[in-house]
XYZ file of C-alpha atoms in Angstrom:
703
model
C 16.163 4.004 -33.281
C 17.661 6.040 -30.446
C 18.830 8.698 -32.854
C 15.344 8.925 -34.336
C 13.791 9.216 -30.866
C 16.232 11.954 -29.876
C 15.623 13.943 -33.061
C 11.852 13.647 -32.716
C 11.946 14.712 -29.071
C 14.185 17.717 -29.740
C 12.465 18.768 -32.965
C 8.967 18.746 -31.466
C 9.444 18.968 -27.686
C 6.070 20.620 -26.994
C 4.233 17.891 -28.914
C 6.065 15.173 -26.978
C 5.331 16.881 -23.666
C 1.656 17.298 -24.622
C 1.352 13.600 -25.458
C 2.909 12.632 -22.159
C 0.599 15.088 -20.401
C -2.380 13.299 -21.916
C -0.867 10.000 -20.809
C -0.616 11.334 -17.243
C -4.258 12.397 -17.253
C -5.249 8.969 -18.538
C -3.115 7.185 -15.941
C -4.287 9.178 -12.944
C -7.861 9.390 -14.231
C -8.767 6.032 -15.716
C -5.874 4.060 -14.199
C -6.780 4.716 -10.564
C -9.991 2.779 -11.159
C -7.912 -0.369 -10.564
C -8.172 0.172 -6.791
C -11.776 -1.049 -6.913
C -10.791 -4.222 -8.814
C -8.089 -5.675 -6.602
C -8.239 -9.320 -5.539
C -6.675 -11.239 -2.665
C -6.999 -14.618 -4.439
C -3.256 -15.072 -4.814
C -2.772 -18.856 -4.548
C -5.176 -19.920 -7.309
C -3.333 -21.876 -10.003
C -5.275 -23.047 -13.087
C -4.975 -26.748 -13.819
C -4.254 -27.824 -10.241
C -6.354 -30.253 -8.255
C -7.521 -27.598 -5.801
C -8.752 -25.375 -8.628
C -10.434 -28.306 -10.412
C -12.286 -29.289 -7.236
C -13.372 -25.689 -6.634
C -14.813 -25.437 -10.148
C -16.609 -28.762 -9.692
C -18.238 -27.467 -6.519
C -19.225 -24.186 -8.142
C -20.982 -26.047 -10.940
C -22.899 -28.504 -8.730
C -23.373 -26.515 -5.567
C -22.933 -22.797 -6.293
C -22.631 -20.924 -3.038
C -22.231 -17.246 -2.374
C -19.398 -15.545 -0.550
C -19.529 -14.984 3.170
C -18.378 -12.305 5.582
C -18.091 -12.302 9.361
C -19.074 -9.782 11.990
C -17.886 -9.914 15.583
C -19.401 -8.074 18.556
C -17.225 -7.988 21.671
C -16.062 -6.009 24.681
C -19.226 -6.393 26.790
C -21.397 -9.246 28.118
C -23.390 -10.368 25.098
C -26.165 -11.779 27.323
C -27.219 -8.247 28.214
C -30.887 -7.894 27.250
C -30.396 -4.556 25.522
C -27.469 -5.784 23.445
C -29.271 -9.022 22.570
C -32.296 -7.105 21.309
C -30.050 -4.863 19.251
C -28.141 -7.800 17.750
C -31.390 -9.591 16.888
C -32.736 -6.454 15.163
C -29.499 -6.142 13.188
C -29.668 -9.810 12.149
C -33.267 -9.358 11.011
C -32.358 -6.248 8.999
C -29.355 -7.928 7.354
C -31.549 -10.873 6.314
C -33.720 -8.385 4.392
C -30.769 -6.978 2.412
C -31.011 -7.892 -1.257
C -28.421 -10.543 -2.069
C -28.115 -11.987 1.445
C -28.851 -15.724 1.550
C -28.589 -16.531 5.257
C -27.710 -15.022 8.626
C -27.951 -17.504 11.511
C -29.103 -16.294 14.909
C -25.896 -16.190 16.988
C -27.856 -16.750 20.211
C -29.433 -19.944 18.854
C -26.468 -21.357 16.914
C -23.841 -23.425 18.779
C -20.324 -21.990 18.727
C -21.347 -18.423 17.892
C -20.990 -17.117 21.483
C -17.642 -17.137 23.276
C -17.246 -19.193 26.440
C -16.411 -16.040 28.421
C -19.713 -14.513 27.270
C -18.066 -11.321 26.033
C -18.115 -11.876 22.266
C -20.309 -13.302 19.553
C -19.969 -13.986 15.841
C -22.465 -12.981 13.157
C -21.744 -14.884 9.907
C -23.422 -13.591 6.738
C -23.713 -15.723 3.599
C -24.467 -14.073 0.266
C -26.469 -15.530 -2.597
C -24.547 -17.256 -5.366
C -24.313 -15.797 -8.845
C -24.217 -12.110 -7.850
C -22.326 -9.859 -10.238
C -19.554 -7.657 -8.878
C -21.680 -4.513 -8.477
C -24.534 -6.348 -6.775
C -22.141 -8.167 -4.465
C -20.445 -4.919 -3.480
C -23.805 -3.254 -2.706
C -24.819 -6.240 -0.599
C -21.527 -6.266 1.264
C -21.695 -2.549 2.030
C -25.294 -2.702 3.262
C -24.786 -5.803 5.420
C -21.495 -4.600 6.918
C -22.824 -1.124 7.717
C -25.858 -2.538 9.500
C -23.721 -4.799 11.677
C -21.372 -1.906 12.496
C -24.360 0.065 13.821
C -24.628 -2.337 16.775
C -23.789 -0.365 19.926
C -20.906 -2.281 21.508
C -17.266 -1.445 22.386
C -15.821 -3.640 19.627
C -17.711 -4.293 16.408
C -15.782 -5.389 13.319
C -16.793 -6.865 9.966
C -14.471 -8.473 7.434
C -13.651 -11.723 5.669
C -14.389 -13.060 2.200
C -14.676 -10.452 -0.556
C -14.889 -7.702 2.061
C -11.340 -8.529 3.103
C -10.220 -7.953 -0.490
C -11.991 -4.580 -0.583
C -10.430 -3.557 2.729
C -7.009 -4.575 1.476
C -7.583 -2.527 -1.685
C -8.485 0.531 0.373
C -5.416 -0.027 2.517
C -3.274 -0.376 -0.597
C -4.570 2.932 -1.982
C -3.877 4.705 1.301
C -0.411 3.161 1.628
C 0.499 4.219 -1.922
C -0.637 7.774 -1.217
C 1.327 7.938 2.039
C 4.428 6.429 0.447
C 4.342 8.966 -2.366
C 3.903 11.816 0.106
C 6.944 10.556 2.006
C 9.218 9.478 -0.831
C 8.789 12.293 -3.348
C 9.924 15.128 -1.024
C 12.846 13.031 0.259
C 13.873 12.093 -3.281
C 13.630 15.748 -4.318
C 15.830 16.781 -1.388
C 18.445 14.152 -2.297
C 18.357 15.191 -5.948
C 18.936 18.789 -4.863
C 22.035 17.607 -3.002
C 23.222 15.596 -6.015
C 22.671 18.301 -8.643
C 22.735 21.477 -6.584
C 19.839 23.007 -8.522
C 16.049 22.848 -8.463
C 15.573 22.506 -12.238
C 17.870 19.497 -12.474
C 16.265 17.920 -9.421
C 12.706 18.326 -10.690
C 13.232 16.614 -14.046
C 13.690 13.082 -12.622
C 10.514 13.578 -10.587
C 8.596 14.460 -13.747
C 9.729 11.168 -15.262
C 8.910 9.401 -11.980
C 5.341 10.723 -11.983
C 5.039 9.354 -15.522
C 6.154 5.984 -14.206
C 3.474 6.044 -11.492
C 0.799 6.934 -14.064
C 2.057 4.078 -16.206
C 1.790 1.713 -13.232
C -1.842 2.615 -12.631
C -2.792 2.451 -16.302
C -1.020 -0.865 -16.929
C -2.726 -2.463 -13.930
C -6.121 -1.121 -14.976
C -5.747 -2.539 -18.484
C -4.645 -5.922 -17.164
C -7.585 -5.928 -14.730
C -9.882 -6.038 -17.767
C -8.676 -9.545 -18.605
C -7.346 -11.023 -15.370
C -7.334 -10.648 -11.585
C -4.965 -8.066 -10.145
C -3.573 -8.701 -6.692
C -3.813 -6.192 -3.864
C -0.026 -6.397 -3.716
C 0.354 -5.184 -7.298
C -0.309 -1.520 -6.545
C 2.542 -1.060 -4.082
C 4.993 -3.237 -6.005
C 4.466 -1.635 -9.420
C 4.280 1.884 -8.009
C 7.472 1.560 -5.975
C 9.325 0.044 -8.913
C 7.911 2.549 -11.405
C 8.929 5.443 -9.203
C 12.374 4.078 -8.400
C 13.408 3.072 -11.912
C 12.164 6.344 -13.373
C 14.434 8.250 -10.991
C 17.325 5.897 -11.815
C 17.007 6.322 -15.577
C 16.467 10.063 -15.381
C 19.472 10.400 -13.077
C 21.720 8.520 -15.509
C 20.547 10.608 -18.469
C 20.745 13.910 -16.634
C 24.250 13.287 -15.310
C 25.414 12.470 -18.832
C 23.686 15.566 -20.243
C 25.500 17.800 -17.763
C 28.767 16.167 -18.765
C 28.071 16.852 -22.426
C 27.123 20.436 -21.661
C 30.552 20.952 -20.179
C 32.103 20.675 -23.644
C 29.436 22.293 -25.818
C 26.999 25.207 -25.802
C 24.684 23.394 -28.220
C 21.845 22.114 -26.018
C 20.192 20.059 -28.748
C 23.523 18.507 -29.721
C 24.179 17.650 -26.064
C 20.776 15.954 -25.869
C 21.526 13.882 -28.982
C 24.891 12.796 -27.613
C 23.311 11.969 -24.246
C 20.710 9.726 -25.855
C 23.358 8.123 -28.086
C 25.500 7.234 -25.075
C 23.479 6.941 -21.855
C 20.289 6.246 -23.791
C 21.638 2.880 -24.909
C 22.358 1.982 -21.305
C 18.785 2.917 -20.374
C 17.444 0.881 -23.300
C 19.432 -2.208 -22.365
C 18.658 -1.708 -18.681
C 14.926 -1.571 -19.365
C 15.102 -4.628 -21.582
C 17.149 -6.490 -18.985
C 14.734 -5.728 -16.147
C 11.794 -6.696 -18.373
C 13.509 -9.968 -19.334
C 14.126 -10.707 -15.656
C 10.407 -10.401 -15.060
C 9.470 -12.680 -17.943
C 10.501 -15.535 -15.698
C 7.201 -14.985 -13.879
C 5.329 -15.802 -17.096
C 6.575 -19.396 -16.921
C 4.377 -19.995 -13.871
C 0.721 -20.868 -14.543
C -0.322 -18.773 -11.536
C -2.575 -15.919 -12.651
C -1.107 -13.758 -9.904
C 2.523 -14.258 -10.911
C 1.786 -13.862 -14.614
C -0.209 -10.688 -14.140
C 2.466 -9.247 -11.851
C 5.192 -10.073 -14.354
C 3.298 -8.440 -17.218
C 2.270 -5.386 -15.183
C 5.734 -4.706 -13.761
C 7.364 -5.257 -17.165
C 4.886 -2.777 -18.665
C 5.821 -0.215 -16.019
C 9.524 -0.702 -16.753
C 8.868 -0.082 -20.445
C 6.934 3.099 -19.610
C 9.839 4.354 -17.486
C 12.286 3.535 -20.253
C 10.218 5.343 -22.897
C 9.764 8.365 -20.625
C 13.526 8.580 -20.118
C 14.175 8.277 -23.868
C 11.449 10.651 -25.115
C 9.961 12.876 -22.411
C 13.261 13.694 -20.724
C 15.047 14.625 -24.016
C 12.088 16.866 -24.892
C 12.296 18.566 -21.497
C 16.054 18.964 -21.857
C 15.690 20.437 -25.358
C 13.172 22.954 -24.010
C 14.713 23.796 -20.637
C 18.193 22.240 -20.708
C 19.889 25.557 -21.444
C 19.007 26.650 -17.919
C 20.611 23.601 -16.336
C 24.232 24.227 -15.375
C 26.865 21.860 -16.748
C 28.742 19.455 -14.514
C 31.399 20.956 -12.306
C 34.972 21.316 -13.402
C 37.064 18.205 -14.005
C 39.111 18.977 -10.919
C 36.158 18.577 -8.611
C 34.926 15.595 -10.599
C 38.268 13.906 -10.144
C 37.973 14.386 -6.387
C 34.555 12.751 -6.440
C 35.689 9.894 -8.625
C 38.914 9.369 -6.720
C 37.186 7.516 -3.877
C 35.634 4.954 -6.222
C 38.908 4.648 -8.126
C 40.745 3.901 -4.883
C 38.182 1.276 -3.907
C 38.450 -0.330 -7.343
C 42.261 -0.401 -7.237
C 42.204 -1.847 -3.726
C 39.780 -4.608 -4.746
C 41.779 -5.353 -7.891
C 45.095 -5.560 -6.024
C 43.660 -7.618 -3.145
C 41.321 -9.651 -5.312
C 41.821 -12.966 -3.533
C 41.462 -11.411 -0.069
C 38.337 -9.483 -1.123
C 36.725 -12.619 -2.510
C 37.737 -14.628 0.562
C 35.995 -12.134 2.867
C 33.002 -10.867 0.899
C 31.758 -14.176 -0.515
C 31.568 -15.987 2.880
C 29.812 -12.989 4.466
C 27.156 -13.011 1.748
C 26.762 -16.778 2.069
C 26.264 -16.486 5.850
C 23.560 -13.868 5.300
C 21.930 -16.237 2.810
C 21.816 -19.227 5.205
C 18.226 -18.619 6.474
C 16.944 -19.153 2.925
C 17.497 -22.888 3.433
C 14.698 -22.913 6.022
C 12.344 -20.566 4.195
C 8.629 -21.385 4.276
C 5.726 -19.660 2.540
C 2.057 -19.337 3.462
C -1.015 -17.751 1.926
C -1.380 -15.540 4.978
C -4.389 -13.984 6.632
C -5.421 -10.769 8.327
C -2.409 -10.973 10.661
C -0.405 -9.592 7.756
C -2.346 -6.335 8.004
C -1.484 -3.540 10.466
C -2.991 -3.765 13.952
C -5.320 -0.813 13.307
C -7.015 -2.412 10.283
C -10.545 -3.749 10.744
C -9.729 -7.200 9.369
C -6.815 -7.578 11.792
C -8.929 -6.351 14.730
C -11.615 -8.892 13.872
C -9.119 -11.748 13.766
C -7.455 -10.643 17.003
C -10.850 -10.384 18.724
C -11.885 -13.864 17.584
C -8.523 -15.284 18.682
C -8.880 -13.653 22.116
C -12.392 -14.963 22.855
C -12.875 -18.181 20.885
C -11.053 -21.544 20.776
C -8.145 -21.944 18.322
C -9.330 -22.753 14.827
C -12.596 -20.808 15.086
C -13.368 -19.290 11.733
C -10.473 -21.123 10.074
C -11.168 -22.149 6.480
C -11.643 -25.923 6.339
C -9.903 -28.475 4.191
C -12.604 -29.263 1.637
C -12.676 -32.836 0.315
C -14.832 -33.470 -2.753
C -15.862 -37.117 -2.886
C -17.220 -37.551 -6.421
C -19.696 -40.290 -7.401
C -17.992 -43.665 -7.203
C -16.112 -42.989 -3.971
C -16.470 -46.039 -1.708
C -17.772 -45.609 1.830
C -14.585 -46.971 3.407
C -12.442 -44.260 1.807
C -14.891 -41.550 2.929
C -14.833 -42.959 6.476
C -11.019 -42.942 6.594
C -11.007 -39.304 5.453
C -13.576 -38.275 8.077
C -11.530 -40.016 10.749
C -8.491 -37.812 10.099
C -9.772 -35.063 12.394
C -12.645 -34.743 14.887
C -15.691 -32.734 13.949
C -15.622 -33.436 10.194
C -18.929 -32.620 8.532
C -20.475 -34.149 5.408
C -23.125 -32.856 3.030
C -24.500 -34.483 -0.060
C -24.022 -33.051 -3.556
C -26.641 -33.046 -6.320
C -26.216 -36.063 -8.568
C -24.325 -38.087 -5.986
C -21.065 -37.563 -4.219
C -20.434 -35.485 -1.107
C -18.383 -32.722 0.422
C -16.403 -33.492 3.560
C -15.166 -30.437 5.474
C -12.362 -30.950 7.973
C -11.216 -28.045 10.140
C -7.481 -28.172 10.891
C -6.374 -27.607 14.481
C -4.161 -24.623 13.604
C -4.142 -21.941 10.935
C -5.899 -22.428 7.613
C -2.536 -22.610 5.841
C -0.429 -23.874 8.733
C 1.647 -27.033 8.937
C -1.251 -29.073 10.362
C -3.571 -28.001 7.543
C -1.111 -28.750 4.738
C -0.217 -32.080 6.364
C -3.933 -32.878 6.415
C -4.171 -32.199 2.681
C -1.202 -34.446 1.987
C -2.697 -37.189 4.166
C -6.059 -37.095 2.330
C -4.307 -37.333 -1.018
C -2.218 -40.208 0.281
C -5.057 -42.406 1.554
C -7.596 -41.769 -1.218
C -5.900 -44.263 -3.524
C -7.680 -44.512 -6.863
C -10.947 -43.106 -5.518
C -12.323 -40.033 -7.361
C -11.507 -37.670 -4.478
C -10.123 -34.143 -4.799
C -9.062 -31.648 -2.143
C -9.501 -27.884 -2.233
C -9.566 -24.998 0.230
C -6.854 -22.613 1.443
C -4.409 -25.303 2.560
C -4.839 -27.328 -0.637
C -4.221 -24.230 -2.759
C -1.040 -23.550 -0.802
C 0.182 -27.130 -1.309
C -0.498 -26.868 -5.050
C 1.140 -23.427 -5.241
C 4.290 -24.734 -3.561
C 4.375 -27.675 -5.936
C 3.906 -25.347 -8.893
C 6.840 -23.197 -7.711
C 9.060 -26.248 -7.274
C 8.217 -27.610 -10.727
C 8.394 -24.367 -12.686
C 11.156 -22.486 -10.837
C 14.016 -24.207 -12.743
C 12.369 -23.378 -16.076
C 11.770 -19.819 -14.942
C 15.401 -19.447 -13.912
C 16.587 -20.957 -17.202
C 14.398 -18.562 -19.198
C 15.659 -15.513 -17.319
C 19.316 -16.547 -17.377
C 19.224 -17.288 -21.101
C 17.662 -13.904 -21.821
C 20.101 -12.055 -19.554
C 23.145 -13.801 -20.997
C 22.045 -12.977 -24.548
C 21.387 -9.327 -23.720
C 24.674 -8.900 -21.863
C 26.512 -10.602 -24.700
C 24.876 -8.204 -27.153
C 25.914 -5.313 -24.911
C 29.505 -6.392 -24.148
C 30.517 -8.933 -26.772
C 31.796 -11.158 -23.951
C 30.813 -14.671 -22.917
C 32.412 -14.622 -19.468
C 31.063 -11.251 -18.325
C 27.408 -12.397 -18.386
C 28.295 -15.515 -16.394
C 30.307 -13.507 -13.855
C 27.426 -11.034 -13.570
C 24.868 -13.759 -12.901
C 26.983 -15.399 -10.174
C 27.715 -12.168 -8.262
C 24.100 -11.054 -8.598
C 22.778 -14.313 -7.197
C 25.079 -13.896 -4.198
C 23.684 -10.472 -3.315
C 20.137 -11.630 -3.979
C 20.478 -14.678 -1.718
C 21.937 -12.503 1.054
C 19.021 -10.044 0.881
C 16.425 -12.831 0.862
C 18.164 -14.505 3.798
C 17.802 -11.356 5.901
C 14.103 -11.140 4.981
C 13.598 -14.722 6.215
C 15.565 -13.960 9.393
C 13.393 -10.919 10.155
C 9.873 -11.802 9.025
C 9.843 -15.581 9.375
C 12.048 -15.983 12.431
C 10.956 -12.699 14.044
C 14.368 -11.121 14.686
C 14.084 -7.298 14.861
C 10.616 -7.505 13.285
C 9.265 -5.185 15.976
C 11.426 -2.366 14.640
C 9.385 -2.536 11.433
C 6.052 -2.574 13.241
C 5.345 -6.242 12.578
C 6.054 -9.652 14.072
C 7.553 -12.972 13.098
C 4.819 -14.965 11.385
C 6.726 -18.244 11.032
C 6.751 -17.984 7.242
C 6.943 -15.468 4.411
C 3.987 -14.363 2.365
C 3.396 -16.485 -0.709
C 3.913 -13.349 -2.821
C 7.229 -12.137 -1.443
C 9.971 -14.604 -2.537
C 9.118 -14.813 -6.270
C 8.665 -11.041 -6.578
C 11.825 -10.218 -4.612
C 13.867 -12.607 -6.739
C 12.474 -11.407 -10.080
C 12.599 -7.669 -9.386
C 15.884 -7.605 -7.476
C 17.594 -9.620 -10.204
C 16.443 -7.093 -12.779
C 17.587 -4.139 -10.666
C 20.999 -5.726 -10.174
C 21.347 -5.988 -13.940
C 20.390 -2.306 -14.063
C 23.449 -1.246 -12.059
C 25.675 -3.777 -13.790
C 24.915 -2.137 -17.110
C 25.613 1.329 -15.695
C 29.109 0.168 -14.732
C 29.843 -2.009 -17.773
C 28.904 0.838 -20.099
C 31.587 3.075 -18.560
C 34.124 0.258 -18.417
C 33.586 -0.490 -22.087
C 34.002 3.162 -23.031
C 37.253 3.360 -21.079
C 38.530 0.088 -22.544
C 37.801 1.113 -26.122
C 39.529 4.431 -25.509
C 42.647 3.225 -23.679
C 42.991 -0.489 -24.473
C 44.082 -1.139 -20.872
C 41.834 -3.794 -19.316
C 42.719 -3.209 -15.667
C 42.657 0.576 -15.915
C 39.336 0.359 -17.734
C 37.859 -1.317 -14.652
C 39.141 1.445 -12.379
C 38.117 4.224 -14.755
C 34.702 2.712 -15.380
C 33.986 2.373 -11.681
C 35.250 5.861 -10.884
C 32.970 7.356 -13.526
C 29.901 5.268 -12.695
C 30.337 4.792 -8.949
C 28.686 8.065 -7.994
C 25.728 7.498 -10.312
C 25.212 3.928 -9.095
C 25.499 4.946 -5.442
C 23.104 7.873 -5.818
C 20.659 5.756 -7.803
C 20.785 2.991 -5.184
C 20.189 5.429 -2.329
C 17.265 7.032 -4.155
C 15.753 3.653 -4.969
C 16.239 2.503 -1.374
C 14.407 5.636 -0.174
C 11.479 4.791 -2.438
C 11.340 1.178 -1.229
C 11.692 2.251 2.404
C 8.782 4.693 2.036
C 6.543 1.816 1.015
C 7.552 0.005 4.202
C 5.703 2.587 6.296
C 2.279 1.092 5.508
C 2.539 -1.873 7.850
C 1.201 -4.497 5.387
C 3.506 -7.460 6.028
C 3.880 -8.750 2.424
C 4.832 -5.251 1.255
C 7.203 -4.870 4.203
C 8.861 -8.121 3.154
C 9.135 -7.069 -0.483
C 10.269 -3.572 0.463
C 12.993 -4.776 2.831
C 14.152 -7.433 0.389
C 14.458 -4.985 -2.486
C 16.065 -2.295 -0.313
C 18.737 -4.692 0.919
C 19.258 -6.215 -2.523
C 19.793 -2.785 -4.088
C 22.141 -1.520 -1.379
C 24.175 -4.737 -1.157
C 24.449 -4.958 -4.919
C 25.364 -1.297 -5.465
C 27.986 -1.272 -2.704
C 29.474 -4.615 -1.724
C 29.029 -6.343 -5.075
C 29.613 -3.544 -7.596
C 32.346 -1.779 -5.607
C 34.251 -4.832 -4.365
C 33.252 -8.084 -6.085
C 33.086 -6.618 -9.593
C 36.613 -5.132 -9.671
C 38.004 -8.166 -7.822
C 36.504 -10.667 -10.263
C 37.363 -8.486 -13.264
C 40.989 -8.360 -12.072
C 40.942 -12.130 -11.573
C 39.697 -12.662 -15.129
C 41.976 -10.008 -16.603
C 41.796 -9.617 -20.362
C 39.749 -12.837 -20.559
C 36.776 -10.988 -19.062
C 35.958 -9.594 -22.511
C 36.652 -12.886 -24.321
C 34.313 -14.611 -26.745
C 34.977 -17.403 -29.270
C 35.777 -16.176 -32.750
C 32.414 -17.207 -34.261
C 30.499 -15.393 -31.513
C 32.809 -12.407 -31.841
C 31.901 -12.147 -35.514
C 28.223 -12.413 -34.635
C 28.587 -9.590 -32.152
C 30.536 -7.430 -34.573
C 27.685 -7.763 -37.034
C 24.583 -7.782 -34.852
C 25.643 -6.699 -31.376
C 24.496 -3.432 -29.879
C 26.723 -1.203 -27.853
C 26.932 2.305 -26.540
C 27.981 4.791 -29.190
C 31.102 6.696 -28.424
C 30.796 10.397 -27.978
C 33.573 12.467 -29.450
C 34.905 13.911 -26.243
C 38.647 14.555 -26.262
C 40.314 12.140 -23.935
C 41.591 14.808 -21.553
C 38.112 16.249 -21.144
C 36.325 13.040 -20.263
C 34.970 13.659 -16.745
C 35.985 11.218 -14.076
C 33.632 12.229 -11.314
C 30.663 10.165 -12.413
């Protein structure tokens, strides 16, 4: 397959480039339409009690969405301001699609006790389609914003999702403007030439187009989270640079021994192309663990990110060979072996040190990683609210204004208890007694809705405890609980129940792929253990910063007491796949050296010396991409960005440079062991990197 791809790309390079050009136009044309379809309904899980109760309410008592306006910064009793607010309320009531707008001056609780703020809630009609709802939202919000006061903000409900989508689009644009020039500058340092440096960026742009297009296509059949844009774009950009870097370094090596550009491309695809293929498959398999969860958000993210990985892989295996066949003759070959040996000598020394001091290295590195991982034991997750947005966003300003002028809990989503027909009065009374101020309204056909406002945040400890208490005292009564807190409780339960199956699915897939790549049984197990160590350490630091608040100010955020519901599963899935990425880079070189020399220990040193520079450069470039996406100030993306940055850097340095050679030396020749039956299976069906026919003395050792 790889040979066929290489021949097609080199035989018809202009055709391949034209097809990819059309793909780019489609991605940046049609694909960017996904920004208008983003959703912030992350915690919904089909089949859970909270989702069942929500559907029941929608069928019997369909209600429209609601948004909230706040007017503050001046005495709201001022006659001029009151007249203006009343005119705005009257105008909003006339907007098509608006169901109700209460008079804030006549409704209890709408005016702050200090008299310097008021709330204008707007409820939309039920059953509006997306276009009609968006027109209604825009008209109502714009009219409220026209009120002449120092602070006027409108957000909440579907408007919050739209504002997050706009913020996501702006953050992606800013991150690309920051990361692409920095990546180009680093590539210039790595390759020393503009042509070589530009090629990975061409592949990276293809990855971004693939991210947009994949998300747009998935948005046709399912909800796409506001977090998906940044996550898929950062991963698409980073992996594209990684794969292109690996291929380009190998091409320059091949060019050092031949003037035949097309032949060098074929040999590059035959060797490094297999690593790219296995790397892409491994990352994709790591993300299939998200498909085990019934959450629409996690499934859609897993599919979208896996699709982006496949696009990057295909671009590296088709577009890049076509570009090399057309322009590769102008790219200088790798520097002389002498200089390469100097570059590879550092990594060789590190590998020999770790191999000789294997017990000491393990005794130091493993405890350090475990200490970094300790905060994971106290990790908590929440749905989150506007506090996760930057301070200059309208949704955050609205929440901060309400918090500054109104009692705690104002505007907090209630715990919604659906008492279906047949619920006895005593059970309903016990539920209402759980918190003061509970309200009850009858449902058509019998039954009732009891709304209880928690004393703290909508997804805080008090709210989730309230959900658990309702479910505990309802007994056999036909009572269901929904709302933000109930969805969070069900989401946590879903994670706890499905996480072991997700892990088992991923580990089985990874072990099979690594066995197919190496022919070893122990290497996949060793890889999984060391990878989990680096992953736990990175996640522990994220908890320490964003949950506990240590050094959070340096990142422009604050400790929120918990991580976003989106961050842990995405960090784990993506970082695990990226770790496998670098593992394959190194194992490919180790296997080549072992097959050539037959010396197990020297193969470890040689493999690391030849791959160390590529892995380090790739990790730095990927870290730059992730760090650029941390400039947006959206807390969930900051958490994911920091987690992935740390995971990549820890894995590419501490783990791959120290733990890998130390554990390989500890295992010795048994590292490549497999039982005889499995060995025969691998000999017949296993896939491995093809050996290029470089004379042994000319094999470069710098990368």
